[in-house]
PDB file of C-alpha atoms in Angstrom:
ATOM      1  CA  MET A 425     167.561  95.356  94.908  1.00 57.00           C
ATOM      2  CA  ARG A 426     164.644  96.643  95.489  1.00 70.00           C
ATOM      3  CA  PHE A 427     162.904  95.200  92.315  1.00 67.00           C
ATOM      4  CA  ASN A 428     163.940  91.983  93.454  1.00 84.00           C
ATOM      5  CA  GLU A 429     162.987  92.187  96.825  1.00 84.00           C
ATOM      6  CA  ALA A 430     159.304  92.823  95.434  1.00 80.00           C
ATOM      7  CA  ALA A 431     159.417  90.092  92.519  1.00 83.00           C
ATOM      8  CA  ALA A 432     160.299  87.741  95.379  1.00 83.00           C
ATOM      9  CA  ASN A 433     157.400  88.649  97.807  1.00 87.00           C
ATOM     10  CA  GLU A 434     155.309  88.737  94.872  1.00 89.00           C
ATOM     11  CA  ALA A 435     156.137  84.966  94.298  1.00 87.00           C
ATOM     12  CA  LEU A 436     155.858  84.232  97.947  1.00 89.00           C
ATOM     13  CA  GLU A 437     152.420  86.022  97.817  1.00 91.00           C
ATOM     14  CA  ALA A 438     151.597  83.898  94.624  1.00 88.00           C
ATOM     15  CA  GLN A 439     152.776  80.853  96.296  1.00 91.00           C
ATOM     16  CA  ALA A 440     150.735  81.325  99.431  1.00 90.00           C
ATOM     17  CA  GLU A 441     147.538  81.952  97.483  1.00 92.00           C
ATOM     18  CA  GLN A 442     147.943  78.599  95.428  1.00 93.00           C
ATOM     19  CA  ASP A 443     148.393  76.514  98.984  1.00 91.00           C
ATOM     20  CA  ARG A 444     145.557  77.782  99.812  1.00 94.00           C
ATOM     21  CA  LEU A 445     143.651  77.172  96.774  1.00 94.00           C
ATOM     22  CA  ASP A 446     145.041  73.189  96.800  1.00 91.00           C
ATOM     23  CA  ALA A 447     143.849  73.215 100.734  1.00 93.00           C
ATOM     24  CA  ARG A 448     140.571  74.672  99.754  1.00 95.00           C
ATOM     25  CA  GLN A 449     140.414  71.851  96.980  1.00 95.00           C
ATOM     26  CA  LEU A 450     141.308  68.926  98.612  1.00 94.00           C
ATOM     27  CA  ALA A 451     139.016  70.066 101.565  1.00 93.00           C
ATOM     28  CA  ALA A 452     136.533  69.756  99.151  1.00 94.00           C
ATOM     29  CA  ALA A 453     137.575  66.806  97.376  1.00 94.00           C
ATOM     30  CA  GLU A 454     137.840  65.272 101.089  1.00 94.00           C
ATOM     31  CA  ALA A 455     134.269  66.266 101.826  1.00 94.00           C
ATOM     32  CA  ASN A 456     132.757  64.674  98.424  1.00 95.00           C
ATOM     33  CA  GLU A 457     134.470  61.700  99.016  1.00 95.00           C
ATOM     34  CA  ALA A 458     132.775  61.668 102.713  1.00 95.00           C
ATOM     35  CA  GLU A 459     129.586  62.626 101.000  1.00 96.00           C
ATOM     36  CA  ARG A 460     129.919  59.365  98.758  1.00 96.00           C
ATOM     37  CA  GLN A 461     130.326  57.095 101.120  1.00 97.00           C
ATOM     38  CA  ARG A 462     127.771  58.047 103.497  1.00 97.00           C
ATOM     39  CA  LYS A 463     125.352  57.682 100.244  1.00 97.00           C
ATOM     40  CA  ARG A 464     126.834  54.343  99.440  1.00 97.00           C
ATOM     41  CA  ASP A 465     126.203  53.140 103.503  1.00 98.00           C
ATOM     42  CA  ILE A 466     122.839  54.317 103.381  1.00 98.00           C
ATOM     43  CA  ASN A 467     122.078  52.620 100.247  1.00 98.00           C
ATOM     44  CA  ALA A 468     123.691  49.396 101.811  1.00 98.00           C
ATOM     45  CA  GLN A 469     121.466  49.511 104.501  1.00 98.00           C
ATOM     46  CA  PHE A 470     118.263  50.021 102.451  1.00 98.00           C
ATOM     47  CA  TRP A 471     119.527  47.144 100.377  1.00 98.00           C
ATOM     48  CA  HIS A 472     119.637  44.841 103.728  1.00 98.00           C
ATOM     49  CA  SER A 473     116.499  45.917 105.293  1.00 98.00           C
ATOM     50  CA  ILE A 474     114.884  45.029 101.579  1.00 98.00           C
ATOM     51  CA  LYS A 475     116.510  41.565 101.559  1.00 98.00           C
ATOM     52  CA  SER A 476     115.458  41.058 105.329  1.00 98.00           C
ATOM     53  CA  VAL A 477     111.990  41.969 104.080  1.00 98.00           C
ATOM     54  CA  VAL A 478     111.945  39.774 101.223  1.00 98.00           C
ATOM     55  CA  LEU A 479     113.325  36.996 103.325  1.00 98.00           C
ATOM     56  CA  VAL A 480     110.371  37.249 105.848  1.00 98.00           C
ATOM     57  CA  ILE A 481     107.535  37.396 103.273  1.00 98.00           C
ATOM     58  CA  THR A 482     109.118  33.903 101.603  1.00 98.00           C
ATOM     59  CA  LEU A 483     109.698  32.277 104.818  1.00 98.00           C
ATOM     60  CA  ALA A 484     105.751  33.238 105.921  1.00 98.00           C
ATOM     61  CA  ALA A 485     104.749  32.246 102.272  1.00 98.00           C
ATOM     62  CA  ILE A 486     106.482  28.664 102.376  1.00 97.00           C
ATOM     63  CA  ALA A 487     104.853  28.409 105.860  1.00 97.00           C
ATOM     64  CA  ILE A 488     101.514  28.729 105.076  1.00 97.00           C
ATOM     65  CA  ARG A 489     101.880  26.962 101.768  1.00 96.00           C
ATOM     66  CA  VAL A 490     102.991  23.935 103.957  1.00 96.00           C
ATOM     67  CA  LEU A 491     100.065  24.339 106.489  1.00 95.00           C
ATOM     68  CA  ILE A 492      97.596  24.776 103.658  1.00 95.00           C
ATOM     69  CA  HIS A 493      98.731  21.183 101.955  1.00 93.00           C
ATOM     70  CA  PHE A 494      99.110  19.580 105.425  1.00 92.00           C
ATOM     71  CA  ALA A 495      95.409  20.855 106.196  1.00 88.00           C
ATOM     72  CA  GLY A 496      93.844  19.867 103.171  1.00 72.00           C
TER      73      GLY A 496
END
């Protein structure tokens, strides 16, 4: 009977270790996803800023062109 108890305890310890490993892997996967989402957000913010700058430069160029056209 002692052998069965030892085997059962060993199986429980192995399962507990596997559960801890699974929990660590899940936490790492969630951290990686959070990091990817943060990078996507930063990238989106950067390109939004670039589009705004390009729009302002384009509108300024059009305004200058119209002023030159009517001044000449």
